[in-house]
Amino acid sequence: MWGGRFEEGPAAVMREINASIPFDKRLWRQDIAGSKAHVAMLGAQGIVDTADVAAITQGLEAIAGEYEANGVPEDLTLEDIHMVTESRLAEIIGPAAGRLHTARSRNDQVATDFRLWVRDAIDMVEPALATLQRALVARAEDHVASVMPGFTHLQSAQPVTLGHHLMAYYEMIGRDRSRFADARRRLNQCPLGAAALAGTGYAIDRHATAAALGFDRPTDNSLDSVSDRDFALDYLMAATQCAVHLSRLAEEFIIWASQPFGFVSLSDQWSTGSSIMPQKRNPDAAELVRGHSGRIAGCMVALTMTMKGLPLAYSKDMQDDKPPVFEAHDLLGLSIAAMSGMVESATFRTDRMRALAESGFATATDLADWLVRSGGLPFREAHHVTGRVVKLAEERGVTLGELPLDVLQSVDPRITQDCFGLLGVDASVASRTSHGGTAPSEVLKRIIEAKVGLGMG
Ligand code: ARG
């Protein structure tokens, strides 16, 4: 393609280090779409004649059929997907193939292809995340009043409901979706026509190619167009944040599935056994979701490091932009699907959750709040009184509600029979009616909104 000024071919290792075809063949659909839009525009502008446009277009469609049927041939001497396709086009239609690259460089070509690919990737992740949200909402609705211990520092803190807990992840995934949508909006400008770096003297129509490829408009600076990959980083950052959320849910499933907790039993489909310990049911899928999140973050850091020192405009370092994006996309897709499957099929042990919620003095805050409301104590004093009550219960090995009234009154005479109604976990949960609180009435409101948003019957 550029042999005119060279006398010797490349060294074998040069060929190998230079070639991107082993991975950028994943861009073939976008590359063919970009070329078809480009040549149609060249035709409309009178830069390439109609017969050649037709030959090139038919040739590109034939190549697409070949790739679809047999995959993309990995010819390292041809370096990348752009050259593999152009060279095949020349084999099929002859010298007219050479007109396709008029007013174009591989620099704007690859920038366009890659934006199209990332846009398609976002369009795939979006419905997958909606599926995960639907799974979370459906299970939350089943368990809107199932009491479990809520934790801070992984210590029993206050009772919450499982529905509330699952809906927390619905909110996180909703923000992930909005981050991907933001990335898509910013990405959707077309770099095609920026040419190598400076634009072109041909009378091209960048608005036409942008529209043909589904972009909102052309990009506004040719140097920026071929040299930035922030659209890919936006995608990777959104993917990393999403993977972190999946990892935290996975981690909770791992903890909950452990014998000391026993809050959840993962279905056979999402567990593995041990070759030596017959009793084992390991949460491997959840562990891999947790593990993959680290790799996805690694992909984000890899591209950040690739880009951080590059002068304008294109440098070959940028060819390394694709592997981390492809890897992150594959890992994220698997992770979302696995998490959806685990959420849908998990059996929650609500009896265990309730027993643990009742055992950890998790309603101590309710007693303190009651002392403030009924006894008029300042909260700090109520906190102190309740702390002494907890200590007594701990010494006797009973729950707060099991302490006799005279013992409670020995700590503070202002405590009366009325407080007993509050010391149960259901009453505690039902009382948390502030907006977004754990009261089933509140959680249900949000579930109903979520179901409408997700188109759930
Ligand atoms: N395979 C290259 C890449 O992915 C295409 C751009 C080549 N441009 C160049 N000036 N060598 O970045």
Short mmCIF file of N, CA and C in Angstrom, two decimals, residues 47-130:
data_model
loop_
_atom_site.label_atom_id
_atom_site.label_comp_id
_atom_site.label_asym_id
_atom_site.label_seq_id
_atom_site.Cartn_x
_atom_site.Cartn_y
_atom_site.Cartn_z
N ILE A 47 -16.64 12.96 -7.32
CA ILE A 47 -15.20 12.72 -7.17
C ILE A 47 -14.82 11.35 -7.76
N VAL A 48 -15.75 10.40 -7.67
CA VAL A 48 -15.56 9.08 -8.30
C VAL A 48 -16.79 8.83 -9.18
N ASP A 49 -16.57 8.28 -10.41
CA ASP A 49 -17.73 8.16 -11.31
C ASP A 49 -18.65 7.01 -10.89
N THR A 50 -19.87 7.09 -11.39
CA THR A 50 -20.94 6.20 -10.93
C THR A 50 -20.62 4.73 -11.13
N ALA A 51 -20.00 4.40 -12.23
CA ALA A 51 -19.69 2.99 -12.50
C ALA A 51 -18.72 2.45 -11.44
N ASP A 52 -17.70 3.24 -11.11
CA ASP A 52 -16.73 2.80 -10.10
C ASP A 52 -17.38 2.70 -8.72
N VAL A 53 -18.25 3.65 -8.42
CA VAL A 53 -18.95 3.60 -7.12
C VAL A 53 -19.75 2.30 -7.03
N ALA A 54 -20.44 1.96 -8.12
CA ALA A 54 -21.25 0.74 -8.10
C ALA A 54 -20.36 -0.49 -7.94
N ALA A 55 -19.25 -0.52 -8.67
CA ALA A 55 -18.34 -1.67 -8.58
C ALA A 55 -17.77 -1.80 -7.17
N ILE A 56 -17.37 -0.67 -6.61
CA ILE A 56 -16.78 -0.70 -5.25
C ILE A 56 -17.83 -1.16 -4.24
N THR A 57 -19.03 -0.63 -4.37
CA THR A 57 -20.09 -0.98 -3.42
C THR A 57 -20.42 -2.48 -3.49
N GLN A 58 -20.56 -2.96 -4.73
CA GLN A 58 -20.87 -4.40 -4.87
C GLN A 58 -19.72 -5.26 -4.36
N GLY A 59 -18.50 -4.81 -4.63
CA GLY A 59 -17.33 -5.55 -4.16
C GLY A 59 -17.31 -5.61 -2.63
N LEU A 60 -17.61 -4.48 -1.98
CA LEU A 60 -17.62 -4.44 -0.50
C LEU A 60 -18.71 -5.38 0.03
N GLU A 61 -19.84 -5.41 -0.64
CA GLU A 61 -20.92 -6.29 -0.18
C GLU A 61 -20.52 -7.77 -0.34
N ALA A 62 -19.84 -8.06 -1.44
CA ALA A 62 -19.36 -9.44 -1.64
C ALA A 62 -18.38 -9.82 -0.53
N ILE A 63 -17.50 -8.89 -0.19
CA ILE A 63 -16.50 -9.17 0.87
C ILE A 63 -17.21 -9.40 2.21
N ALA A 64 -18.21 -8.58 2.46
CA ALA A 64 -18.97 -8.76 3.72
C ALA A 64 -19.55 -10.18 3.77
N GLY A 65 -20.06 -10.65 2.62
CA GLY A 65 -20.60 -12.01 2.57
C GLY A 65 -19.52 -13.04 2.87
N GLU A 66 -18.33 -12.82 2.32
CA GLU A 66 -17.22 -13.76 2.56
C GLU A 66 -16.82 -13.76 4.04
N TYR A 67 -16.71 -12.58 4.61
CA TYR A 67 -16.31 -12.50 6.04
C TYR A 67 -17.36 -13.17 6.91
N GLU A 68 -18.62 -12.91 6.57
CA GLU A 68 -19.70 -13.50 7.35
C GLU A 68 -19.62 -15.02 7.30
N ALA A 69 -19.34 -15.56 6.11
CA ALA A 69 -19.32 -17.02 5.95
C ALA A 69 -18.05 -17.65 6.49
N ASN A 70 -16.89 -17.02 6.22
CA ASN A 70 -15.61 -17.70 6.51
C ASN A 70 -14.72 -16.97 7.52
N GLY A 71 -15.15 -15.85 8.02
CA GLY A 71 -14.27 -15.07 8.89
C GLY A 71 -13.32 -14.23 8.06
N VAL A 72 -12.55 -13.38 8.73
CA VAL A 72 -11.62 -12.48 8.06
C VAL A 72 -10.26 -13.17 7.97
N PRO A 73 -9.67 -13.25 6.77
CA PRO A 73 -8.34 -13.90 6.69
C PRO A 73 -7.29 -13.06 7.42
N GLU A 74 -6.45 -13.75 8.21
CA GLU A 74 -5.45 -13.05 9.02
C GLU A 74 -4.12 -12.99 8.29
N ASP A 75 -4.01 -12.07 7.36
CA ASP A 75 -2.76 -11.96 6.59
C ASP A 75 -1.91 -10.83 7.18
N LEU A 76 -0.86 -11.23 7.91
CA LEU A 76 -0.04 -10.23 8.61
C LEU A 76 0.63 -9.26 7.65
N THR A 77 0.90 -9.72 6.42
CA THR A 77 1.57 -8.80 5.48
C THR A 77 0.66 -7.62 5.14
N LEU A 78 -0.62 -7.81 5.32
CA LEU A 78 -1.56 -6.72 5.00
C LEU A 78 -1.89 -5.86 6.22
N GLU A 79 -1.30 -6.18 7.34
CA GLU A 79 -1.32 -5.32 8.53
C GLU A 79 -2.65 -5.23 9.26
N ASP A 80 -3.66 -4.65 8.62
CA ASP A 80 -4.88 -4.40 9.41
C ASP A 80 -6.14 -4.64 8.59
N ILE A 81 -7.28 -4.50 9.22
CA ILE A 81 -8.56 -4.80 8.58
C ILE A 81 -8.80 -3.89 7.36
N HIS A 82 -8.30 -2.67 7.44
CA HIS A 82 -8.53 -1.73 6.33
C HIS A 82 -7.82 -2.22 5.07
N MET A 83 -6.57 -2.69 5.27
CA MET A 83 -5.79 -3.13 4.11
C MET A 83 -6.22 -4.51 3.62
N VAL A 84 -6.61 -5.36 4.54
CA VAL A 84 -7.08 -6.69 4.13
C VAL A 84 -8.31 -6.53 3.24
N THR A 85 -9.20 -5.65 3.63
CA THR A 85 -10.43 -5.47 2.86
C THR A 85 -10.14 -4.79 1.52
N GLU A 86 -9.29 -3.76 1.55
CA GLU A 86 -9.00 -3.06 0.30
C GLU A 86 -8.28 -3.97 -0.69
N SER A 87 -7.41 -4.82 -0.16
CA SER A 87 -6.67 -5.70 -1.06
C SER A 87 -7.60 -6.76 -1.65
N ARG A 88 -8.54 -7.24 -0.86
CA ARG A 88 -9.52 -8.19 -1.39
C ARG A 88 -10.41 -7.51 -2.44
N LEU A 89 -10.72 -6.24 -2.18
CA LEU A 89 -11.54 -5.50 -3.14
C LEU A 89 -10.83 -5.40 -4.49
N ALA A 90 -9.52 -5.16 -4.45
CA ALA A 90 -8.74 -5.08 -5.69
C ALA A 90 -8.76 -6.43 -6.43
N GLU A 91 -8.69 -7.52 -5.65
CA GLU A 91 -8.76 -8.84 -6.29
C GLU A 91 -10.11 -9.03 -6.99
N ILE A 92 -11.14 -8.55 -6.39
CA ILE A 92 -12.49 -8.78 -6.94
C ILE A 92 -12.81 -7.82 -8.09
N ILE A 93 -12.54 -6.52 -7.92
CA ILE A 93 -13.01 -5.56 -8.94
C ILE A 93 -11.89 -4.92 -9.75
N GLY A 94 -10.64 -5.21 -9.41
CA GLY A 94 -9.55 -4.65 -10.20
C GLY A 94 -9.19 -3.24 -9.77
N PRO A 95 -8.50 -2.48 -10.65
CA PRO A 95 -7.89 -1.21 -10.28
C PRO A 95 -8.87 -0.15 -9.74
N ALA A 96 -10.16 -0.26 -10.06
CA ALA A 96 -11.11 0.74 -9.53
C ALA A 96 -11.11 0.74 -8.01
N ALA A 97 -10.70 -0.37 -7.40
CA ALA A 97 -10.64 -0.44 -5.94
C ALA A 97 -9.77 0.68 -5.38
N GLY A 98 -8.77 1.07 -6.16
CA GLY A 98 -7.85 2.12 -5.72
C GLY A 98 -8.52 3.48 -5.54
N ARG A 99 -9.73 3.65 -6.04
CA ARG A 99 -10.41 4.95 -5.90
C ARG A 99 -11.12 5.10 -4.55
N LEU A 100 -11.33 3.98 -3.87
CA LEU A 100 -12.06 4.04 -2.58
C LEU A 100 -11.35 4.93 -1.56
N HIS A 101 -10.02 4.91 -1.60
CA HIS A 101 -9.29 5.61 -0.54
C HIS A 101 -9.07 7.10 -0.85
N THR A 102 -9.70 7.60 -1.93
CA THR A 102 -9.61 9.03 -2.25
C THR A 102 -10.17 9.87 -1.09
N ALA A 103 -9.45 10.90 -0.72
CA ALA A 103 -9.92 11.84 0.33
C ALA A 103 -10.12 11.14 1.68
N ARG A 104 -9.35 10.10 1.91
CA ARG A 104 -9.47 9.39 3.18
C ARG A 104 -8.10 8.89 3.58
N SER A 105 -7.88 8.69 4.85
CA SER A 105 -6.66 8.10 5.37
C SER A 105 -7.09 6.98 6.31
N ARG A 106 -6.19 6.06 6.59
CA ARG A 106 -6.56 5.06 7.59
C ARG A 106 -6.77 5.72 8.96
N ASN A 107 -6.21 6.92 9.11
CA ASN A 107 -6.37 7.56 10.42
C ASN A 107 -7.81 7.96 10.70
N ASP A 108 -8.46 8.59 9.72
CA ASP A 108 -9.88 8.90 9.96
C ASP A 108 -10.75 7.66 9.79
N GLN A 109 -10.26 6.73 8.96
CA GLN A 109 -11.03 5.49 8.76
C GLN A 109 -11.11 4.70 10.06
N VAL A 110 -9.96 4.52 10.72
CA VAL A 110 -9.98 3.70 11.94
C VAL A 110 -10.71 4.44 13.07
N ALA A 111 -10.56 5.75 13.11
CA ALA A 111 -11.27 6.51 14.16
C ALA A 111 -12.78 6.35 13.99
N THR A 112 -13.22 6.34 12.72
CA THR A 112 -14.65 6.17 12.44
C THR A 112 -15.12 4.76 12.79
N ASP A 113 -14.35 3.78 12.30
CA ASP A 113 -14.71 2.38 12.57
C ASP A 113 -14.84 2.12 14.07
N PHE A 114 -13.87 2.67 14.82
CA PHE A 114 -13.80 2.36 16.24
C PHE A 114 -14.96 3.04 16.98
N ARG A 115 -15.27 4.26 16.56
CA ARG A 115 -16.45 4.90 17.17
C ARG A 115 -17.70 4.08 16.89
N LEU A 116 -17.83 3.61 15.66
CA LEU A 116 -19.02 2.80 15.33
C LEU A 116 -19.06 1.53 16.18
N TRP A 117 -17.88 0.94 16.37
CA TRP A 117 -17.83 -0.31 17.15
C TRP A 117 -18.22 -0.05 18.61
N VAL A 118 -17.65 1.00 19.18
CA VAL A 118 -17.97 1.31 20.59
C VAL A 118 -19.45 1.66 20.73
N ARG A 119 -19.99 2.35 19.73
CA ARG A 119 -21.42 2.67 19.77
C ARG A 119 -22.25 1.38 19.76
N ASP A 120 -21.88 0.44 18.91
CA ASP A 120 -22.58 -0.85 18.89
C ASP A 120 -22.44 -1.57 20.24
N ALA A 121 -21.25 -1.46 20.83
CA ALA A 121 -21.01 -2.12 22.12
C ALA A 121 -21.94 -1.53 23.19
N ILE A 122 -22.07 -0.21 23.17
CA ILE A 122 -22.97 0.44 24.14
C ILE A 122 -24.41 -0.02 23.89
N ASP A 123 -24.77 -0.13 22.62
CA ASP A 123 -26.14 -0.55 22.30
C ASP A 123 -26.41 -1.99 22.71
N MET A 124 -25.34 -2.78 22.91
CA MET A 124 -25.53 -4.15 23.40
C MET A 124 -25.59 -4.21 24.92
N VAL A 125 -24.81 -3.34 25.56
CA VAL A 125 -24.74 -3.41 27.03
C VAL A 125 -26.05 -2.88 27.64
N GLU A 126 -26.64 -1.94 26.96
CA GLU A 126 -27.84 -1.28 27.49
C GLU A 126 -28.99 -2.28 27.77
N PRO A 127 -29.42 -3.09 26.79
CA PRO A 127 -30.50 -4.04 27.11
C PRO A 127 -30.08 -5.11 28.12
N ALA A 128 -28.79 -5.46 28.13
CA ALA A 128 -28.32 -6.45 29.11
C ALA A 128 -28.47 -5.90 30.53
N LEU A 129 -28.16 -4.62 30.70
CA LEU A 129 -28.30 -4.01 32.03
C LEU A 129 -29.78 -3.88 32.41
N ALA A 130 -30.63 -3.62 31.42
CA ALA A 130 -32.06 -3.56 31.72
C ALA A 130 -32.56 -4.93 32.19
#
